[in-house]
Amino acid sequence: MEVSQNKKTFLNDWTMFEKMWLIISTITMIGLSIIWKDSAMALISGVTGIIGVVLCAKGKVSTYIFATVNVALYAIICYQNALYGEVMLNALYFIPMNIIGFLLWNKRKDDDGNVEAKALTKNQVIILFIGLGIAIFLYYQLLKSLGGNLQLIDSITTVTSVVALILQVMRYKEQWLVWILVNLVSILMWVMLLNTPEGSVTMIVMWAAYLINSIYGYVNWSKLSKKEA
C-alpha cells in the first residue's frame, strides 16, 4: 500500500511539460541514433543521460542512478575520441561524486521527495566564475602536455563540469548556470567531431537536450531555493 502511494505522489509531482519533455527528447534521441547508425553504447549513454538530467532538474535523488550509467559509457566514448580530460572527469570524478551525491541528497529531502535547494550570494557567484577562468587556463596547459584532442574545449568542459557537480551535490541552484556553459561548449566539441565514428550525432542531441534542461533546471531550482528560504 505504501509503495503504491509513493508512486502516485511521484507521478503527481510532474507537470505535463516535464512528462512531454522527457518523452519527446528520449524518442528523438533514439530515432536519430537509429537513422545515423550510432553505436548502442552512445544510444544508452544518451538516453540514461536525458533521464538523469530531467530528474536532477526535478530535484530527485534517483538522478544519480541514471547518471552513473551515463557517465560510465560516456567515458568510454570519449576515450575512443582521445578526449582524455573528459575520460578522467567521468571515470575518476563523476562516478564517485554520484555516489556521494546520492547519499547527501537522500538526507536532505522534503516531504514531497524533492531535495532542499540553496543559493549563492552575488559576490560568491563572481568569485565562482573568476576561479573557473583560472582553473580552465591551468588545466589547458596540462592537456597540451598530454597531446589530447581539442585541448581548450576539453579543458573548459572538464573544469566547469567538476565545479558544477560540486555545486549540485551541495544543492546550490547556481549549478545550472555552470551546466549551461558546460552544455554549450560540449555541443561545439561534438559538432567539431561530427565525422568521427563514435556516436557524435547522438552526443550532439544529448548535449542539446541537456542545454534545454539546464535552463529549465535553473528556473525550477530558483523556485525550490526560494521555498527553502
PDB file of N, CA, C and O in Angstrom, residues 147-219:
ATOM      1  N   GLY A 147      48.931  15.904 -25.085  1.00  0.00           N
ATOM      2  CA  GLY A 147      48.729  15.724 -26.507  1.00  0.00           C
ATOM      3  C   GLY A 147      47.334  15.263 -26.886  1.00  0.00           C
ATOM      4  O   GLY A 147      47.158  14.587 -27.905  1.00  0.00           O
ATOM      5  N   GLY A 148      46.341  15.614 -26.092  1.00  0.00           N
ATOM      6  CA  GLY A 148      44.968  15.210 -26.384  1.00  0.00           C
ATOM      7  C   GLY A 148      44.352  16.010 -27.512  1.00  0.00           C
ATOM      8  O   GLY A 148      44.986  16.901 -28.096  1.00  0.00           O
ATOM      9  N   ASN A 149      43.103  15.718 -27.820  1.00  0.00           N
ATOM     10  CA  ASN A 149      42.379  16.381 -28.899  1.00  0.00           C
ATOM     11  C   ASN A 149      41.544  17.537 -28.348  1.00  0.00           C
ATOM     12  O   ASN A 149      40.985  17.437 -27.262  1.00  0.00           O
ATOM     13  N   LEU A 150      41.492  18.667 -29.086  1.00  0.00           N
ATOM     14  CA  LEU A 150      40.677  19.830 -28.703  1.00  0.00           C
ATOM     15  C   LEU A 150      40.951  20.232 -27.250  1.00  0.00           C
ATOM     16  O   LEU A 150      40.028  20.317 -26.433  1.00  0.00           O
ATOM     17  N   GLN A 151      42.210  20.552 -26.952  1.00  0.00           N
ATOM     18  CA  GLN A 151      42.608  20.740 -25.555  1.00  0.00           C
ATOM     19  C   GLN A 151      41.855  21.861 -24.829  1.00  0.00           C
ATOM     20  O   GLN A 151      41.451  21.687 -23.677  1.00  0.00           O
ATOM     21  N   LEU A 152      41.649  23.004 -25.486  1.00  0.00           N
ATOM     22  CA  LEU A 152      40.985  24.125 -24.807  1.00  0.00           C
ATOM     23  C   LEU A 152      39.528  23.796 -24.506  1.00  0.00           C
ATOM     24  O   LEU A 152      39.051  24.010 -23.393  1.00  0.00           O
ATOM     25  N   ILE A 153      38.828  23.270 -25.511  1.00  0.00           N
ATOM     26  CA  ILE A 153      37.425  22.900 -25.299  1.00  0.00           C
ATOM     27  C   ILE A 153      37.327  21.798 -24.251  1.00  0.00           C
ATOM     28  O   ILE A 153      36.455  21.817 -23.376  1.00  0.00           O
ATOM     29  N   ASP A 154      38.234  20.828 -24.340  1.00  0.00           N
ATOM     30  CA  ASP A 154      38.263  19.733 -23.370  1.00  0.00           C
ATOM     31  C   ASP A 154      38.483  20.275 -21.964  1.00  0.00           C
ATOM     32  O   ASP A 154      37.876  19.827 -20.990  1.00  0.00           O
ATOM     33  N   SER A 155      39.357  21.284 -21.838  1.00  0.00           N
ATOM     34  CA  SER A 155      39.628  21.887 -20.536  1.00  0.00           C
ATOM     35  C   SER A 155      38.399  22.599 -19.982  1.00  0.00           C
ATOM     36  O   SER A 155      38.069  22.472 -18.800  1.00  0.00           O
ATOM     37  N   ILE A 156      37.719  23.354 -20.850  1.00  0.00           N
ATOM     38  CA  ILE A 156      36.531  24.095 -20.399  1.00  0.00           C
ATOM     39  C   ILE A 156      35.458  23.141 -19.903  1.00  0.00           C
ATOM     40  O   ILE A 156      34.892  23.329 -18.817  1.00  0.00           O
ATOM     41  N   THR A 157      35.158  22.101 -20.696  1.00  0.00           N
ATOM     42  CA  THR A 157      34.098  21.171 -20.302  1.00  0.00           C
ATOM     43  C   THR A 157      34.463  20.408 -19.027  1.00  0.00           C
ATOM     44  O   THR A 157      33.598  20.142 -18.192  1.00  0.00           O
ATOM     45  N   THR A 158      35.738  20.063 -18.898  1.00  0.00           N
ATOM     46  CA  THR A 158      36.166  19.293 -17.731  1.00  0.00           C
ATOM     47  C   THR A 158      36.085  20.115 -16.454  1.00  0.00           C
ATOM     48  O   THR A 158      35.479  19.697 -15.454  1.00  0.00           O
ATOM     49  N   VAL A 159      36.695  21.295 -16.462  1.00  0.00           N
ATOM     50  CA  VAL A 159      36.749  22.134 -15.261  1.00  0.00           C
ATOM     51  C   VAL A 159      35.352  22.586 -14.843  1.00  0.00           C
ATOM     52  O   VAL A 159      34.992  22.524 -13.659  1.00  0.00           O
ATOM     53  N   THR A 160      34.563  23.048 -15.808  1.00  0.00           N
ATOM     54  CA  THR A 160      33.224  23.524 -15.462  1.00  0.00           C
ATOM     55  C   THR A 160      32.341  22.383 -14.956  1.00  0.00           C
ATOM     56  O   THR A 160      31.501  22.587 -14.075  1.00  0.00           O
ATOM     57  N   SER A 161      32.536  21.185 -15.506  1.00  0.00           N
ATOM     58  CA  SER A 161      31.757  20.038 -15.047  1.00  0.00           C
ATOM     59  C   SER A 161      32.102  19.666 -13.613  1.00  0.00           C
ATOM     60  O   SER A 161      31.227  19.298 -12.827  1.00  0.00           O
ATOM     61  N   VAL A 162      33.395  19.753 -13.271  1.00  0.00           N
ATOM     62  CA  VAL A 162      33.830  19.473 -11.897  1.00  0.00           C
ATOM     63  C   VAL A 162      33.144  20.421 -10.920  1.00  0.00           C
ATOM     64  O   VAL A 162      32.576  20.011  -9.905  1.00  0.00           O
ATOM     65  N   VAL A 163      33.182  21.700 -11.249  1.00  0.00           N
ATOM     66  CA  VAL A 163      32.601  22.715 -10.367  1.00  0.00           C
ATOM     67  C   VAL A 163      31.080  22.575 -10.306  1.00  0.00           C
ATOM     68  O   VAL A 163      30.476  22.684  -9.229  1.00  0.00           O
ATOM     69  N   ALA A 164      30.466  22.331 -11.457  1.00  0.00           N
ATOM     70  CA  ALA A 164      29.004  22.199 -11.496  1.00  0.00           C
ATOM     71  C   ALA A 164      28.527  21.042 -10.634  1.00  0.00           C
ATOM     72  O   ALA A 164      27.517  21.154  -9.926  1.00  0.00           O
ATOM     73  N   LEU A 165      29.254  19.925 -10.680  1.00  0.00           N
ATOM     74  CA  LEU A 165      28.834  18.766  -9.893  1.00  0.00           C
ATOM     75  C   LEU A 165      29.013  19.013  -8.394  1.00  0.00           C
ATOM     76  O   LEU A 165      28.204  18.548  -7.588  1.00  0.00           O
ATOM     77  N   ILE A 166      30.061  19.746  -8.027  1.00  0.00           N
ATOM     78  CA  ILE A 166      30.234  20.105  -6.616  1.00  0.00           C
ATOM     79  C   ILE A 166      29.047  20.943  -6.140  1.00  0.00           C
ATOM     80  O   ILE A 166      28.472  20.702  -5.073  1.00  0.00           O
ATOM     81  N   LEU A 167      28.671  21.941  -6.948  1.00  0.00           N
ATOM     82  CA  LEU A 167      27.518  22.775  -6.614  1.00  0.00           C
ATOM     83  C   LEU A 167      26.237  21.949  -6.561  1.00  0.00           C
ATOM     84  O   LEU A 167      25.360  22.180  -5.725  1.00  0.00           O
ATOM     85  N   GLN A 168      26.139  20.968  -7.463  1.00  0.00           N
ATOM     86  CA  GLN A 168      24.960  20.099  -7.498  1.00  0.00           C
ATOM     87  C   GLN A 168      24.859  19.266  -6.222  1.00  0.00           C
ATOM     88  O   GLN A 168      23.790  19.194  -5.596  1.00  0.00           O
ATOM     89  N   VAL A 169      25.965  18.633  -5.850  1.00  0.00           N
ATOM     90  CA  VAL A 169      25.971  17.799  -4.641  1.00  0.00           C
ATOM     91  C   VAL A 169      25.667  18.640  -3.404  1.00  0.00           C
ATOM     92  O   VAL A 169      24.980  18.184  -2.481  1.00  0.00           O
ATOM     93  N   MET A 170      26.153  19.902  -3.405  1.00  0.00           N
ATOM     94  CA  MET A 170      25.917  20.795  -2.272  1.00  0.00           C
ATOM     95  C   MET A 170      24.555  21.496  -2.353  1.00  0.00           C
ATOM     96  O   MET A 170      24.215  22.298  -1.489  1.00  0.00           O
ATOM     97  N   ARG A 171      23.799  21.220  -3.442  1.00  0.00           N
ATOM     98  CA  ARG A 171      22.415  21.648  -3.595  1.00  0.00           C
ATOM     99  C   ARG A 171      22.253  23.145  -3.882  1.00  0.00           C
ATOM    100  O   ARG A 171      21.274  23.770  -3.498  1.00  0.00           O
ATOM    101  N   TYR A 172      23.219  23.738  -4.595  1.00  0.00           N
ATOM    102  CA  TYR A 172      23.113  25.145  -4.971  1.00  0.00           C
ATOM    103  C   TYR A 172      22.482  25.291  -6.352  1.00  0.00           C
ATOM    104  O   TYR A 172      22.854  24.584  -7.287  1.00  0.00           O
ATOM    105  N   LYS A 173      21.564  26.234  -6.493  1.00  0.00           N
ATOM    106  CA  LYS A 173      20.879  26.429  -7.770  1.00  0.00           C
ATOM    107  C   LYS A 173      21.831  26.932  -8.851  1.00  0.00           C
ATOM    108  O   LYS A 173      21.596  26.718 -10.046  1.00  0.00           O
ATOM    109  N   GLU A 174      22.934  27.584  -8.467  1.00  0.00           N
ATOM    110  CA  GLU A 174      23.876  28.134  -9.446  1.00  0.00           C
ATOM    111  C   GLU A 174      24.596  27.047 -10.238  1.00  0.00           C
ATOM    112  O   GLU A 174      25.281  27.342 -11.223  1.00  0.00           O
ATOM    113  N   GLN A 175      24.450  25.809  -9.805  1.00  0.00           N
ATOM    114  CA  GLN A 175      24.983  24.708 -10.607  1.00  0.00           C
ATOM    115  C   GLN A 175      24.490  24.784 -12.034  1.00  0.00           C
ATOM    116  O   GLN A 175      25.220  24.482 -12.987  1.00  0.00           O
ATOM    117  N   TRP A 176      23.232  25.232 -12.218  1.00  0.00           N
ATOM    118  CA  TRP A 176      22.634  25.239 -13.548  1.00  0.00           C
ATOM    119  C   TRP A 176      23.246  26.295 -14.452  1.00  0.00           C
ATOM    120  O   TRP A 176      23.282  26.116 -15.677  1.00  0.00           O
ATOM    121  N   LEU A 177      23.737  27.394 -13.894  1.00  0.00           N
ATOM    122  CA  LEU A 177      24.439  28.384 -14.704  1.00  0.00           C
ATOM    123  C   LEU A 177      25.718  27.787 -15.277  1.00  0.00           C
ATOM    124  O   LEU A 177      26.068  28.015 -16.434  1.00  0.00           O
ATOM    125  N   VAL A 178      26.410  27.015 -14.438  1.00  0.00           N
ATOM    126  CA  VAL A 178      27.650  26.375 -14.884  1.00  0.00           C
ATOM    127  C   VAL A 178      27.335  25.248 -15.858  1.00  0.00           C
ATOM    128  O   VAL A 178      28.043  25.057 -16.857  1.00  0.00           O
ATOM    129  N   TRP A 179      26.252  24.489 -15.607  1.00  0.00           N
ATOM    130  CA  TRP A 179      25.872  23.423 -16.526  1.00  0.00           C
ATOM    131  C   TRP A 179      25.522  23.977 -17.894  1.00  0.00           C
ATOM    132  O   TRP A 179      25.785  23.336 -18.924  1.00  0.00           O
ATOM    133  N   ILE A 180      24.915  25.164 -17.957  1.00  0.00           N
ATOM    134  CA  ILE A 180      24.594  25.785 -19.245  1.00  0.00           C
ATOM    135  C   ILE A 180      25.868  26.011 -20.044  1.00  0.00           C
ATOM    136  O   ILE A 180      25.930  25.736 -21.255  1.00  0.00           O
ATOM    137  N   LEU A 181      26.918  26.504 -19.372  1.00  0.00           N
ATOM    138  CA  LEU A 181      28.210  26.701 -20.034  1.00  0.00           C
ATOM    139  C   LEU A 181      28.792  25.370 -20.499  1.00  0.00           C
ATOM    140  O   LEU A 181      29.299  25.249 -21.617  1.00  0.00           O
ATOM    141  N   VAL A 182      28.720  24.363 -19.633  1.00  0.00           N
ATOM    142  CA  VAL A 182      29.205  23.018 -19.989  1.00  0.00           C
ATOM    143  C   VAL A 182      28.515  22.522 -21.252  1.00  0.00           C
ATOM    144  O   VAL A 182      29.158  22.021 -22.190  1.00  0.00           O
ATOM    145  N   ASN A 183      27.211  22.662 -21.302  1.00  0.00           N
ATOM    146  CA  ASN A 183      26.433  22.132 -22.406  1.00  0.00           C
ATOM    147  C   ASN A 183      26.722  22.854 -23.723  1.00  0.00           C
ATOM    148  O   ASN A 183      26.824  22.221 -24.781  1.00  0.00           O
ATOM    149  N   LEU A 184      26.846  24.163 -23.668  1.00  0.00           N
ATOM    150  CA  LEU A 184      27.148  24.940 -24.873  1.00  0.00           C
ATOM    151  C   LEU A 184      28.485  24.520 -25.483  1.00  0.00           C
ATOM    152  O   LEU A 184      28.590  24.294 -26.698  1.00  0.00           O
ATOM    153  N   VAL A 185      29.505  24.418 -24.646  1.00  0.00           N
ATOM    154  CA  VAL A 185      30.838  24.058 -25.140  1.00  0.00           C
ATOM    155  C   VAL A 185      30.866  22.598 -25.596  1.00  0.00           C
ATOM    156  O   VAL A 185      31.535  22.260 -26.580  1.00  0.00           O
ATOM    157  N   SER A 186      30.136  21.727 -24.905  1.00  0.00           N
ATOM    158  CA  SER A 186      30.103  20.317 -25.293  1.00  0.00           C
ATOM    159  C   SER A 186      29.438  20.128 -26.652  1.00  0.00           C
ATOM    160  O   SER A 186      29.869  19.282 -27.451  1.00  0.00           O
ATOM    161  N   ILE A 187      28.397  20.901 -26.926  1.00  0.00           N
ATOM    162  CA  ILE A 187      27.757  20.843 -28.247  1.00  0.00           C
ATOM    163  C   ILE A 187      28.763  21.220 -29.320  1.00  0.00           C
ATOM    164  O   ILE A 187      28.898  20.558 -30.349  1.00  0.00           O
ATOM    165  N   LEU A 188      29.511  22.308 -29.078  1.00  0.00           N
ATOM    166  CA  LEU A 188      30.532  22.739 -30.023  1.00  0.00           C
ATOM    167  C   LEU A 188      31.581  21.650 -30.236  1.00  0.00           C
ATOM    168  O   LEU A 188      31.997  21.374 -31.371  1.00  0.00           O
ATOM    169  N   MET A 189      32.001  21.009 -29.154  1.00  0.00           N
ATOM    170  CA  MET A 189      33.022  19.969 -29.234  1.00  0.00           C
ATOM    171  C   MET A 189      32.581  18.811 -30.129  1.00  0.00           C
ATOM    172  O   MET A 189      33.332  18.360 -30.999  1.00  0.00           O
ATOM    173  N   TRP A 190      31.338  18.336 -29.932  1.00  0.00           N
ATOM    174  CA  TRP A 190      30.878  17.184 -30.705  1.00  0.00           C
ATOM    175  C   TRP A 190      30.518  17.541 -32.136  1.00  0.00           C
ATOM    176  O   TRP A 190      30.581  16.697 -33.036  1.00  0.00           O
ATOM    177  N   VAL A 191      30.158  18.800 -32.388  1.00  0.00           N
ATOM    178  CA  VAL A 191      29.967  19.255 -33.764  1.00  0.00           C
ATOM    179  C   VAL A 191      31.292  19.200 -34.519  1.00  0.00           C
ATOM    180  O   VAL A 191      31.358  18.780 -35.682  1.00  0.00           O
ATOM    181  N   MET A 192      32.367  19.592 -33.839  1.00  0.00           N
ATOM    182  CA  MET A 192      33.696  19.547 -34.451  1.00  0.00           C
ATOM    183  C   MET A 192      34.167  18.114 -34.681  1.00  0.00           C
ATOM    184  O   MET A 192      35.047  17.863 -35.514  1.00  0.00           O
ATOM    185  N   LEU A 193      33.573  17.155 -33.940  1.00  0.00           N
ATOM    186  CA  LEU A 193      33.929  15.743 -34.091  1.00  0.00           C
ATOM    187  C   LEU A 193      32.872  14.974 -34.882  1.00  0.00           C
ATOM    188  O   LEU A 193      32.812  13.750 -34.826  1.00  0.00           O
ATOM    189  N   LEU A 194      32.070  15.693 -35.641  1.00  0.00           N
ATOM    190  CA  LEU A 194      30.910  15.094 -36.298  1.00  0.00           C
ATOM    191  C   LEU A 194      31.274  13.958 -37.252  1.00  0.00           C
ATOM    192  O   LEU A 194      30.506  13.021 -37.437  1.00  0.00           O
ATOM    193  N   ASN A 195      32.432  14.013 -37.852  1.00  0.00           N
ATOM    194  CA  ASN A 195      32.824  12.995 -38.822  1.00  0.00           C
ATOM    195  C   ASN A 195      33.518  11.789 -38.206  1.00  0.00           C
ATOM    196  O   ASN A 195      33.970  10.902 -38.921  1.00  0.00           O
ATOM    197  N   THR A 196      33.609  11.736 -36.891  1.00  0.00           N
ATOM    198  CA  THR A 196      34.208  10.579 -36.235  1.00  0.00           C
ATOM    199  C   THR A 196      33.163   9.481 -36.097  1.00  0.00           C
ATOM    200  O   THR A 196      31.957   9.755 -36.094  1.00  0.00           O
ATOM    201  N   PRO A 197      33.584   8.226 -35.972  1.00  0.00           N
ATOM    202  CA  PRO A 197      32.627   7.109 -35.978  1.00  0.00           C
ATOM    203  C   PRO A 197      31.984   6.793 -34.640  1.00  0.00           C
ATOM    204  O   PRO A 197      31.142   5.909 -34.545  1.00  0.00           O
ATOM    205  N   GLU A 198      32.354   7.494 -33.566  1.00  0.00           N
ATOM    206  CA  GLU A 198      31.936   7.043 -32.238  1.00  0.00           C
ATOM    207  C   GLU A 198      30.778   7.841 -31.645  1.00  0.00           C
ATOM    208  O   GLU A 198      30.889   8.461 -30.594  1.00  0.00           O
ATOM    209  N   GLY A 199      29.666   7.892 -32.332  1.00  0.00           N
ATOM    210  CA  GLY A 199      28.433   8.393 -31.717  1.00  0.00           C
ATOM    211  C   GLY A 199      28.298   9.888 -31.608  1.00  0.00           C
ATOM    212  O   GLY A 199      27.666  10.391 -30.693  1.00  0.00           O
ATOM    213  N   SER A 200      28.898  10.653 -32.517  1.00  0.00           N
ATOM    214  CA  SER A 200      28.860  12.108 -32.404  1.00  0.00           C
ATOM    215  C   SER A 200      27.457  12.678 -32.538  1.00  0.00           C
ATOM    216  O   SER A 200      27.096  13.633 -31.856  1.00  0.00           O
ATOM    217  N   VAL A 201      26.644  12.129 -33.441  1.00  0.00           N
ATOM    218  CA  VAL A 201      25.292  12.653 -33.644  1.00  0.00           C
ATOM    219  C   VAL A 201      24.465  12.518 -32.373  1.00  0.00           C
ATOM    220  O   VAL A 201      23.812  13.472 -31.925  1.00  0.00           O
ATOM    221  N   THR A 202      24.499  11.331 -31.776  1.00  0.00           N
ATOM    222  CA  THR A 202      23.761  11.116 -30.536  1.00  0.00           C
ATOM    223  C   THR A 202      24.271  12.041 -29.439  1.00  0.00           C
ATOM    224  O   THR A 202      23.477  12.567 -28.652  1.00  0.00           O
ATOM    225  N   MET A 203      25.581  12.251 -29.398  1.00  0.00           N
ATOM    226  CA  MET A 203      26.145  13.114 -28.373  1.00  0.00           C
ATOM    227  C   MET A 203      25.693  14.566 -28.547  1.00  0.00           C
ATOM    228  O   MET A 203      25.425  15.270 -27.578  1.00  0.00           O
ATOM    229  N   ILE A 204      25.576  15.026 -29.790  1.00  0.00           N
ATOM    230  CA  ILE A 204      25.105  16.390 -30.043  1.00  0.00           C
ATOM    231  C   ILE A 204      23.666  16.546 -29.563  1.00  0.00           C
ATOM    232  O   ILE A 204      23.310  17.535 -28.905  1.00  0.00           O
ATOM    233  N   VAL A 205      22.827  15.572 -29.901  1.00  0.00           N
ATOM    234  CA  VAL A 205      21.433  15.607 -29.464  1.00  0.00           C
ATOM    235  C   VAL A 205      21.349  15.575 -27.941  1.00  0.00           C
ATOM    236  O   VAL A 205      20.571  16.304 -27.319  1.00  0.00           O
ATOM    237  N   MET A 206      22.165  14.715 -27.329  1.00  0.00           N
ATOM    238  CA  MET A 206      22.165  14.596 -25.872  1.00  0.00           C
ATOM    239  C   MET A 206      22.522  15.920 -25.210  1.00  0.00           C
ATOM    240  O   MET A 206      21.831  16.380 -24.298  1.00  0.00           O
ATOM    241  N   TRP A 207      23.594  16.555 -25.674  1.00  0.00           N
ATOM    242  CA  TRP A 207      24.028  17.809 -25.052  1.00  0.00           C
ATOM    243  C   TRP A 207      23.070  18.952 -25.344  1.00  0.00           C
ATOM    244  O   TRP A 207      22.904  19.863 -24.512  1.00  0.00           O
ATOM    245  N   ALA A 208      22.428  18.937 -26.498  1.00  0.00           N
ATOM    246  CA  ALA A 208      21.419  19.955 -26.799  1.00  0.00           C
ATOM    247  C   ALA A 208      20.227  19.814 -25.856  1.00  0.00           C
ATOM    248  O   ALA A 208      19.682  20.803 -25.355  1.00  0.00           O
ATOM    249  N   ALA A 209      19.832  18.566 -25.603  1.00  0.00           N
ATOM    250  CA  ALA A 209      18.748  18.320 -24.651  1.00  0.00           C
ATOM    251  C   ALA A 209      19.166  18.737 -23.248  1.00  0.00           C
ATOM    252  O   ALA A 209      18.367  19.297 -22.485  1.00  0.00           O
ATOM    253  N   TYR A 210      20.429  18.478 -22.905  1.00  0.00           N
ATOM    254  CA  TYR A 210      20.955  18.908 -21.597  1.00  0.00           C
ATOM    255  C   TYR A 210      20.856  20.426 -21.458  1.00  0.00           C
ATOM    256  O   TYR A 210      20.535  20.944 -20.379  1.00  0.00           O
ATOM    257  N   LEU A 211      21.164  21.147 -22.543  1.00  0.00           N
ATOM    258  CA  LEU A 211      21.135  22.608 -22.502  1.00  0.00           C
ATOM    259  C   LEU A 211      19.735  23.124 -22.189  1.00  0.00           C
ATOM    260  O   LEU A 211      19.557  23.983 -21.315  1.00  0.00           O
ATOM    261  N   ILE A 212      18.756  22.592 -22.904  1.00  0.00           N
ATOM    262  CA  ILE A 212      17.367  22.999 -22.653  1.00  0.00           C
ATOM    263  C   ILE A 212      16.965  22.654 -21.219  1.00  0.00           C
ATOM    264  O   ILE A 212      16.337  23.445 -20.517  1.00  0.00           O
ATOM    265  N   ASN A 213      17.368  21.467 -20.793  1.00  0.00           N
ATOM    266  CA  ASN A 213      17.031  21.027 -19.439  1.00  0.00           C
ATOM    267  C   ASN A 213      17.703  21.894 -18.382  1.00  0.00           C
ATOM    268  O   ASN A 213      17.136  22.146 -17.309  1.00  0.00           O
ATOM    269  N   SER A 214      18.926  22.372 -18.658  1.00  0.00           N
ATOM    270  CA  SER A 214      19.645  23.215 -17.700  1.00  0.00           C
ATOM    271  C   SER A 214      18.939  24.545 -17.485  1.00  0.00           C
ATOM    272  O   SER A 214      18.894  25.066 -16.363  1.00  0.00           O
ATOM    273  N   ILE A 215      18.410  25.091 -18.570  1.00  0.00           N
ATOM    274  CA  ILE A 215      17.658  26.343 -18.451  1.00  0.00           C
ATOM    275  C   ILE A 215      16.422  26.128 -17.585  1.00  0.00           C
ATOM    276  O   ILE A 215      16.117  26.930 -16.683  1.00  0.00           O
ATOM    277  N   TYR A 216      15.718  25.032 -17.854  1.00  0.00           N
ATOM    278  CA  TYR A 216      14.549  24.710 -17.030  1.00  0.00           C
ATOM    279  C   TYR A 216      14.958  24.397 -15.590  1.00  0.00           C
ATOM    280  O   TYR A 216      14.266  24.785 -14.641  1.00  0.00           O
ATOM    281  N   GLY A 217      16.092  23.711 -15.439  1.00  0.00           N
ATOM    282  CA  GLY A 217      16.577  23.372 -14.110  1.00  0.00           C
ATOM    283  C   GLY A 217      16.839  24.607 -13.265  1.00  0.00           C
ATOM    284  O   GLY A 217      16.516  24.636 -12.075  1.00  0.00           O
ATOM    285  N   TYR A 218      17.413  25.638 -13.882  1.00  0.00           N
ATOM    286  CA  TYR A 218      17.684  26.870 -13.137  1.00  0.00           C
ATOM    287  C   TYR A 218      16.388  27.526 -12.680  1.00  0.00           C
ATOM    288  O   TYR A 218      16.287  28.004 -11.547  1.00  0.00           O
ATOM    289  N   VAL A 219      15.404  27.522 -13.563  1.00  0.00           N
ATOM    290  CA  VAL A 219      14.100  28.106 -13.208  1.00  0.00           C
ATOM    291  C   VAL A 219      13.464  27.340 -12.055  1.00  0.00           C
ATOM    292  O   VAL A 219      12.990  27.932 -11.076  1.00  0.00           O
TER     293      VAL A 219
END
